[in-house]
Short mmCIF file of N, CA, C and O in Angstrom, two decimals:
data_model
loop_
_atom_site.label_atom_id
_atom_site.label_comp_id
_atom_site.label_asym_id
_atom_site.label_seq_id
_atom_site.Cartn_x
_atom_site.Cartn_y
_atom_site.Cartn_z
N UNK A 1 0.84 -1.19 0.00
CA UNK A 1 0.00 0.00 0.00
C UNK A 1 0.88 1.24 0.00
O UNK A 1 1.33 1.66 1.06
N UNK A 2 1.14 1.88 -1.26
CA UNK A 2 1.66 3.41 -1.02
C UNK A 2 0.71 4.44 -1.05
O UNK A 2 -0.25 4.47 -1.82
N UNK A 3 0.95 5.17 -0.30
CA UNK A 3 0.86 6.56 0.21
C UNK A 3 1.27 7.08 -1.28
O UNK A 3 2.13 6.68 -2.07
N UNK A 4 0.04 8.43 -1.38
CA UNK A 4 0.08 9.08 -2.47
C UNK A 4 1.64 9.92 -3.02
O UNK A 4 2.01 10.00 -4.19
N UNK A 5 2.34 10.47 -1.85
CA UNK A 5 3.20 10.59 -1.42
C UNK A 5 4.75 10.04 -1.32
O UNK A 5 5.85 10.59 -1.33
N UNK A 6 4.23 8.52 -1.20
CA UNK A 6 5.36 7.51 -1.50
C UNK A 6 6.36 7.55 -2.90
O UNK A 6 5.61 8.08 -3.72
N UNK A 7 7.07 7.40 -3.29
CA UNK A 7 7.89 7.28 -4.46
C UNK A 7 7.23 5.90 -5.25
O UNK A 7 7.01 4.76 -4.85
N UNK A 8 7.04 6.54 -6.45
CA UNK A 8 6.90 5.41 -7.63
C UNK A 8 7.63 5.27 -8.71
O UNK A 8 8.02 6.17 -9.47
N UNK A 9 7.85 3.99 -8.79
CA UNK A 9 9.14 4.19 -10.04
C UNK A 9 8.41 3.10 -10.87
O UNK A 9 8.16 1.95 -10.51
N UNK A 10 8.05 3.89 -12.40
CA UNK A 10 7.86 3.20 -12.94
C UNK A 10 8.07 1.85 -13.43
O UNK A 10 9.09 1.41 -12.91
N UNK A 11 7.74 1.35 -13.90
CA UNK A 11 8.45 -0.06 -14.55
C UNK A 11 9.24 0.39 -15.99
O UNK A 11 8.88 1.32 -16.71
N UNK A 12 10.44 -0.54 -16.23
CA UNK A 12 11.47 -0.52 -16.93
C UNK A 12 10.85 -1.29 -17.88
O UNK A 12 10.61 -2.50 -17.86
N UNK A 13 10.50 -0.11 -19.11
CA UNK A 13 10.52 -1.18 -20.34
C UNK A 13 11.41 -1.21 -21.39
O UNK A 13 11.04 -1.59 -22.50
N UNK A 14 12.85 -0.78 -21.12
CA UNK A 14 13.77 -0.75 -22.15
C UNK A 14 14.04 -2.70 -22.19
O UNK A 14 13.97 -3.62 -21.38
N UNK A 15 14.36 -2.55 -23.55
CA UNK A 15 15.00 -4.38 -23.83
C UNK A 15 16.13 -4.59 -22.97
O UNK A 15 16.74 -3.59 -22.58
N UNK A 16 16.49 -5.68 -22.64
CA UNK A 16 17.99 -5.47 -21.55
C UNK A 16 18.92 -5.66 -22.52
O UNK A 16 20.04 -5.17 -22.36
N UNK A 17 18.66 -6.33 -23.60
CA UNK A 17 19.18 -6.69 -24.68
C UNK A 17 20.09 -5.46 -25.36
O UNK A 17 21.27 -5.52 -25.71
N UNK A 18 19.28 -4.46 -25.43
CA UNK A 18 19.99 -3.45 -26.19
C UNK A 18 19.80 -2.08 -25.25
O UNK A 18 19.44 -0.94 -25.56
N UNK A 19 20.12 -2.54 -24.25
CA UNK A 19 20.19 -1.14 -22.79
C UNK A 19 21.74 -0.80 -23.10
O UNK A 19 22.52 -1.41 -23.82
N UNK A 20 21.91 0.26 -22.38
CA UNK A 20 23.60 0.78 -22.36
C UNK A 20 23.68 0.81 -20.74
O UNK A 20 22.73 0.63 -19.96
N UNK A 21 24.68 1.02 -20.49
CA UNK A 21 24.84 1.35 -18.92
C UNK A 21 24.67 2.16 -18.09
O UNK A 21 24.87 2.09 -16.88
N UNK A 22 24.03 3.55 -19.17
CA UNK A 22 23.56 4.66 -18.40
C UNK A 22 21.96 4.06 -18.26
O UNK A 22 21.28 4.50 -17.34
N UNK A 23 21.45 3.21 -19.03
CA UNK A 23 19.46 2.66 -18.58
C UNK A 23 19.85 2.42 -17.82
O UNK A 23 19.65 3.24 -16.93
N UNK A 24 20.78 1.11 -17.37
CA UNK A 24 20.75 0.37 -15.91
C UNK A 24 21.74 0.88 -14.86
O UNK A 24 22.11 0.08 -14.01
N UNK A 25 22.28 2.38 -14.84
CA UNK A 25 22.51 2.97 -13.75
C UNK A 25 21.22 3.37 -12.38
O UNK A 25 20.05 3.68 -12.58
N UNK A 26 21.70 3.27 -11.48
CA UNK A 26 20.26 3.38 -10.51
C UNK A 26 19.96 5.06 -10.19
O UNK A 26 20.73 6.02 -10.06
N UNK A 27 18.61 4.92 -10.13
CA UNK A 27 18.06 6.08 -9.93
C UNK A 27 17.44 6.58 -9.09
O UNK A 27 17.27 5.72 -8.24
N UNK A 28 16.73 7.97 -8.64
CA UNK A 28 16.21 8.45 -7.34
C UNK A 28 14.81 7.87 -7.45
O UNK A 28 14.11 7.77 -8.45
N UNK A 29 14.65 7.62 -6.61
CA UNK A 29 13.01 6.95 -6.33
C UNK A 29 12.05 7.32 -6.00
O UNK A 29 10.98 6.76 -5.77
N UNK A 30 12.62 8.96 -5.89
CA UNK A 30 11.15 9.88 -6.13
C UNK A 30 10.02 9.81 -7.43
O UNK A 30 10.52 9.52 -8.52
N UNK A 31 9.19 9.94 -7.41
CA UNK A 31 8.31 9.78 -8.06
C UNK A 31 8.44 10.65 -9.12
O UNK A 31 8.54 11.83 -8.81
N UNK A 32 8.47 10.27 -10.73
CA UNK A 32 8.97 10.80 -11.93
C UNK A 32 10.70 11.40 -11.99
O UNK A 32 11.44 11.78 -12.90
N UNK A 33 10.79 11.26 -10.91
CA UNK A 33 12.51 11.64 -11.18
C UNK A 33 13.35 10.29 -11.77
O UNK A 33 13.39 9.14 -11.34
N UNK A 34 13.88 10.81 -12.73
CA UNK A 34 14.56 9.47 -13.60
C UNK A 34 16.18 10.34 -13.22
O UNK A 34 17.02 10.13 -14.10
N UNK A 35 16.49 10.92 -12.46
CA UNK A 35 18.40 11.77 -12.02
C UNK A 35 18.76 10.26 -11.55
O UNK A 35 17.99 9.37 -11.18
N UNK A 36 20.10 10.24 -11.68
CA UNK A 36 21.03 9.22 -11.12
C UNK A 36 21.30 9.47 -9.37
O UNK A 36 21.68 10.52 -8.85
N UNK A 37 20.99 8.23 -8.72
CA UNK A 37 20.96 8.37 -7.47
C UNK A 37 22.75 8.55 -7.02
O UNK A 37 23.86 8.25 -7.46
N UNK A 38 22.19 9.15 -6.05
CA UNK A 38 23.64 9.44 -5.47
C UNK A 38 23.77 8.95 -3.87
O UNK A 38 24.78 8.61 -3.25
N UNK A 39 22.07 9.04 -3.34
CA UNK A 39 22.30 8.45 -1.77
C UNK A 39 21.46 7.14 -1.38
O UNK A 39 21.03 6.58 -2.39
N UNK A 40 21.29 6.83 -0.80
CA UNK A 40 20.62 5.31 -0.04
C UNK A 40 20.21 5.70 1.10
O UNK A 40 20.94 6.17 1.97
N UNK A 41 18.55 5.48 1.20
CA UNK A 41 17.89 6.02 1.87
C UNK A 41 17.64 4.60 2.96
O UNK A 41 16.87 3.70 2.60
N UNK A 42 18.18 4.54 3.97
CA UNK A 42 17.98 2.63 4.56
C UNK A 42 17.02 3.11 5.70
O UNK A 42 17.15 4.02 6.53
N UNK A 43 15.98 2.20 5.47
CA UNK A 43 14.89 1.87 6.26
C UNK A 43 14.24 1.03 6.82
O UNK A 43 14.96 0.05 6.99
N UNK A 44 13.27 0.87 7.21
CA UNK A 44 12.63 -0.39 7.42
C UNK A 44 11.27 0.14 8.60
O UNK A 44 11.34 1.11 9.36
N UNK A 45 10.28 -0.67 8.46
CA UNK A 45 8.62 -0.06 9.39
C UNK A 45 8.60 -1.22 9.96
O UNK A 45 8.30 -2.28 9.42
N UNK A 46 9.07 -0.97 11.61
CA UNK A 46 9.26 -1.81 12.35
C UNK A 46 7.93 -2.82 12.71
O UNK A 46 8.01 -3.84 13.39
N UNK A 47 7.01 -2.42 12.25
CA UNK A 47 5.67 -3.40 12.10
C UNK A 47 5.47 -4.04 11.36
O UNK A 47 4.30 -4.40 11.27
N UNK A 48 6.33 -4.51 10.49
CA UNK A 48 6.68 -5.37 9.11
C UNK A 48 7.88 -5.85 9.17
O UNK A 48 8.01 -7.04 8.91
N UNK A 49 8.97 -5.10 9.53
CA UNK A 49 10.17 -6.13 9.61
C UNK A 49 10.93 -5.99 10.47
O UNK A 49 11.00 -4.90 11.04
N UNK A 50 11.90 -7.26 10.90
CA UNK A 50 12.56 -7.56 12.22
C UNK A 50 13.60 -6.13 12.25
O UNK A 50 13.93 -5.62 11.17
N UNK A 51 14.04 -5.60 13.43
CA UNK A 51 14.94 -4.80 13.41
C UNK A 51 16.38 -5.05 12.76
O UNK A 51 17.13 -4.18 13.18
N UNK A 52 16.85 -5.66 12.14
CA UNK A 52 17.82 -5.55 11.66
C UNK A 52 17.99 -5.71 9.87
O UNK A 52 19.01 -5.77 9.17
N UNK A 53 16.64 -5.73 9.55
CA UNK A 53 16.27 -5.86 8.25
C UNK A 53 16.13 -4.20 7.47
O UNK A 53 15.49 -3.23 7.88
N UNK A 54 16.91 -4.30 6.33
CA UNK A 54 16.68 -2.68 5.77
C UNK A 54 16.54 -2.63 4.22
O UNK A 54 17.21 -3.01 3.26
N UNK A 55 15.18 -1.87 4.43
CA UNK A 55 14.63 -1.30 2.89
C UNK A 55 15.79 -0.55 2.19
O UNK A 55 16.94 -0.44 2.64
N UNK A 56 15.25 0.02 0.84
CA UNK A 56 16.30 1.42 0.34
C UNK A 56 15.41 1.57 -0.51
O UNK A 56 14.78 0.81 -1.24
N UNK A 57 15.43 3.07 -0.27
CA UNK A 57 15.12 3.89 -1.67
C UNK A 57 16.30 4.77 -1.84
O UNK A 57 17.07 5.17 -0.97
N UNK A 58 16.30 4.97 -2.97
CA UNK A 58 17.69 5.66 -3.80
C UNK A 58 16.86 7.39 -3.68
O UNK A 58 15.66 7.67 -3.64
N UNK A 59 18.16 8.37 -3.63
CA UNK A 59 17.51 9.02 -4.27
C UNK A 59 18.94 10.06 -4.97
O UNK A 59 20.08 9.58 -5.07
N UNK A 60 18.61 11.43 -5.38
CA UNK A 60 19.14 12.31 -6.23
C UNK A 60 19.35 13.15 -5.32
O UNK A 60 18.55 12.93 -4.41
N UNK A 61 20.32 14.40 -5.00
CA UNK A 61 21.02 15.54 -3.92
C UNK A 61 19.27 16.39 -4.26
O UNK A 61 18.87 16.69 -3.14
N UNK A 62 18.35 16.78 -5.18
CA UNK A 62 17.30 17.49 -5.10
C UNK A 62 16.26 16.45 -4.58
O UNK A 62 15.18 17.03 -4.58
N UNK A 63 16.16 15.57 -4.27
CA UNK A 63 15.11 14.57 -3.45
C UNK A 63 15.74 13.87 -2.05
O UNK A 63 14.88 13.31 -1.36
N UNK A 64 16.80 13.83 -1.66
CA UNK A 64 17.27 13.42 -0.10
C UNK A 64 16.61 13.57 0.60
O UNK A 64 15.84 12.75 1.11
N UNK A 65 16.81 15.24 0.91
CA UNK A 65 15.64 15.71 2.13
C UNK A 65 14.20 15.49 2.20
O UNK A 65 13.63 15.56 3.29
N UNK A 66 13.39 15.17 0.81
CA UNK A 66 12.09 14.89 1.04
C UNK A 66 11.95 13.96 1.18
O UNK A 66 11.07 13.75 2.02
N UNK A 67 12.61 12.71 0.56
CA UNK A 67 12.19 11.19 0.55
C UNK A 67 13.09 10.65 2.16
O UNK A 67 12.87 9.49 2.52
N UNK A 68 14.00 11.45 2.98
CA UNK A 68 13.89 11.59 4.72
C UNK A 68 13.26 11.61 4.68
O UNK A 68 12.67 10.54 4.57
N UNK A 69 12.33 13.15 4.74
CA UNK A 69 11.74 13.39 5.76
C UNK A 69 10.26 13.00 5.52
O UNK A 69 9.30 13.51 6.11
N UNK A 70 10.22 12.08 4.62
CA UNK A 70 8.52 11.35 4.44
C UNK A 70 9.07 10.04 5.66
O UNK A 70 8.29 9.75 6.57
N UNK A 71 10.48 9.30 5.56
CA UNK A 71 10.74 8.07 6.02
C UNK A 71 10.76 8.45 7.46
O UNK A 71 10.25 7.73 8.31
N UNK A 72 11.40 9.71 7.76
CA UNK A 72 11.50 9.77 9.37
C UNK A 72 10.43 10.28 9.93
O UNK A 72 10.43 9.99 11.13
N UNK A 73 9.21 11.13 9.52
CA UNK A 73 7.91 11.46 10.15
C UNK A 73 7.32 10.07 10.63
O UNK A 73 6.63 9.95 11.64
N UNK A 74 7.56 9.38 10.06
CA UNK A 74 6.86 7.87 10.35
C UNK A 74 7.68 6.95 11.12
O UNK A 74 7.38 5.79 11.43
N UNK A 75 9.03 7.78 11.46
CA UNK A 75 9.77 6.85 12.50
C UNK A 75 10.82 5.21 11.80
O UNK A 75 11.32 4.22 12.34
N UNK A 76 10.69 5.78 10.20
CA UNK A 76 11.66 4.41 9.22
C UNK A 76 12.71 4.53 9.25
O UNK A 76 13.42 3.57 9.54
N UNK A 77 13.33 5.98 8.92
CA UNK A 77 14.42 6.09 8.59
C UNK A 77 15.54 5.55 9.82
O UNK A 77 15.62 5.85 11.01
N UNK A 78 16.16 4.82 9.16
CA UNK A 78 17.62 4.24 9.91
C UNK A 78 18.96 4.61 9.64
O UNK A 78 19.86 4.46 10.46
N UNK A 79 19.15 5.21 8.25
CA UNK A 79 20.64 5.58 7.80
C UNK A 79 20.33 6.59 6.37
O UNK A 79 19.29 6.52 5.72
N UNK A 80 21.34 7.42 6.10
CA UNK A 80 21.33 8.19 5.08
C UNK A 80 23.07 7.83 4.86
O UNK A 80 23.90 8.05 5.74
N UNK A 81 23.40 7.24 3.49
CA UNK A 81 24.95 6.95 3.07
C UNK A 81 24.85 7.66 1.37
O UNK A 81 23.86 8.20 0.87
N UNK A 82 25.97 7.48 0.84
CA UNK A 82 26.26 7.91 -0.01
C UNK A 82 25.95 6.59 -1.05
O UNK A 82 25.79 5.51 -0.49
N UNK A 83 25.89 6.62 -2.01
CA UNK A 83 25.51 5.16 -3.34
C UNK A 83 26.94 4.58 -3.14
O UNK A 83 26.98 3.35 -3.03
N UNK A 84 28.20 5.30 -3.07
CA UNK A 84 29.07 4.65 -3.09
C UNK A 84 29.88 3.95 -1.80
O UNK A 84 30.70 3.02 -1.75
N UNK A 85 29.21 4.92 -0.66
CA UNK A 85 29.35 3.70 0.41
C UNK A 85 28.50 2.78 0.38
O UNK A 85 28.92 1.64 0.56
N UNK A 86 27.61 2.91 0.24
CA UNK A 86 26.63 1.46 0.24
C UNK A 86 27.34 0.54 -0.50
O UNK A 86 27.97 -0.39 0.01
N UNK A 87 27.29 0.70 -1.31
CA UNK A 87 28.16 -0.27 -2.44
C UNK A 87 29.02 -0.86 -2.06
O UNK A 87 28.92 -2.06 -2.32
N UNK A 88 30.41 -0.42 -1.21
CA UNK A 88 31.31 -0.93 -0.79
C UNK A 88 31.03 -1.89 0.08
O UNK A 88 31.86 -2.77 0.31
N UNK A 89 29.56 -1.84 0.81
CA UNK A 89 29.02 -2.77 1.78
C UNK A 89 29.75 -2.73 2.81
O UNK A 89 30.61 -1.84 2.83
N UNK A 90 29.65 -3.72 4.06
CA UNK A 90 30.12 -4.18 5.18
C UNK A 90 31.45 -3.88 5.50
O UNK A 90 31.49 -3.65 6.71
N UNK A 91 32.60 -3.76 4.97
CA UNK A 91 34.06 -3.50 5.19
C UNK A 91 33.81 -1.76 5.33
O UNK A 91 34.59 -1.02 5.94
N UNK A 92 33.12 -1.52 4.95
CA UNK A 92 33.16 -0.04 5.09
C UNK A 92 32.42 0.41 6.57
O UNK A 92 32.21 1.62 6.70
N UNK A 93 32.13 -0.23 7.36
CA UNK A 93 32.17 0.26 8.68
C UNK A 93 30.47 0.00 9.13
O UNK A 93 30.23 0.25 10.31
N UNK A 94 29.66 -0.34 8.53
CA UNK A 94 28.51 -1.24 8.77
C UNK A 94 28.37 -2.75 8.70
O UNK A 94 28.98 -3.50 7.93
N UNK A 95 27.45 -3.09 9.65
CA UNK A 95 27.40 -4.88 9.58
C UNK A 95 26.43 -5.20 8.47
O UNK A 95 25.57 -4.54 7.90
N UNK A 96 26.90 -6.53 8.35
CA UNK A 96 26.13 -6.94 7.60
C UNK A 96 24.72 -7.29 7.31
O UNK A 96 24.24 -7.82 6.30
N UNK A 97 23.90 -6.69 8.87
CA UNK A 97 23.03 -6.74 9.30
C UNK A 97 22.43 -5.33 8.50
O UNK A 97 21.21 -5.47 8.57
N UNK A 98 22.69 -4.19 7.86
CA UNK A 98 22.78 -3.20 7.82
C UNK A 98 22.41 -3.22 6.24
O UNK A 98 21.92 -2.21 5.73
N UNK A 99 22.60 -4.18 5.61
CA UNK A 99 22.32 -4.61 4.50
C UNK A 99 21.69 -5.32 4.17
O UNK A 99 21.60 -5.56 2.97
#
């Protein structure tokens, strides 16, 4: 169930076949924003999943602060990182629980 509010990302109908690597770069998950994500929004609604379990929405430096502050009014938000720390995963100073 999303909230009108929530981020929607369309569905991908490029062929994968003949995509380049800028289609399948990841993107902000605000709703109609197709910008290349730059942060990782980690979450999780503790009435759905165990505490150590974490969502993500991506987003773009002009959607961060809103797609927070929709996650933390509701008490989700758990972490704000960069795309490229996330990426690096666990050696970079989060558990693996965190992922």
């Amino acid at each position: 169930m999303n909230s009108p509010d929530a981020p929607d990302v369309p569905p991908r109908t490029t062929d994968p076949a003949t995509a380049s690597a800028a289609d399948s770069a990841p993107v902000c998950s605000a709703k109609a924003c197709r910008t290349p994500a730059v942060w990782v929004l980690a979450w999780n609604n503790p009435k759905l999943h165990t505490p150590e379990r974490r969502k993500t929405w991506l987003a773009c430096d002009e959607h961060r602060e809103h797609l927070s502050s929709f996650l933390g009014v509701r008490g989700f938000l758990k972490d704000v990182v960069t795309l490229a720390e996330w990426e690096r995963g666990p050696a970079a100073g989060g558990s693996a629980a965190d992922r």
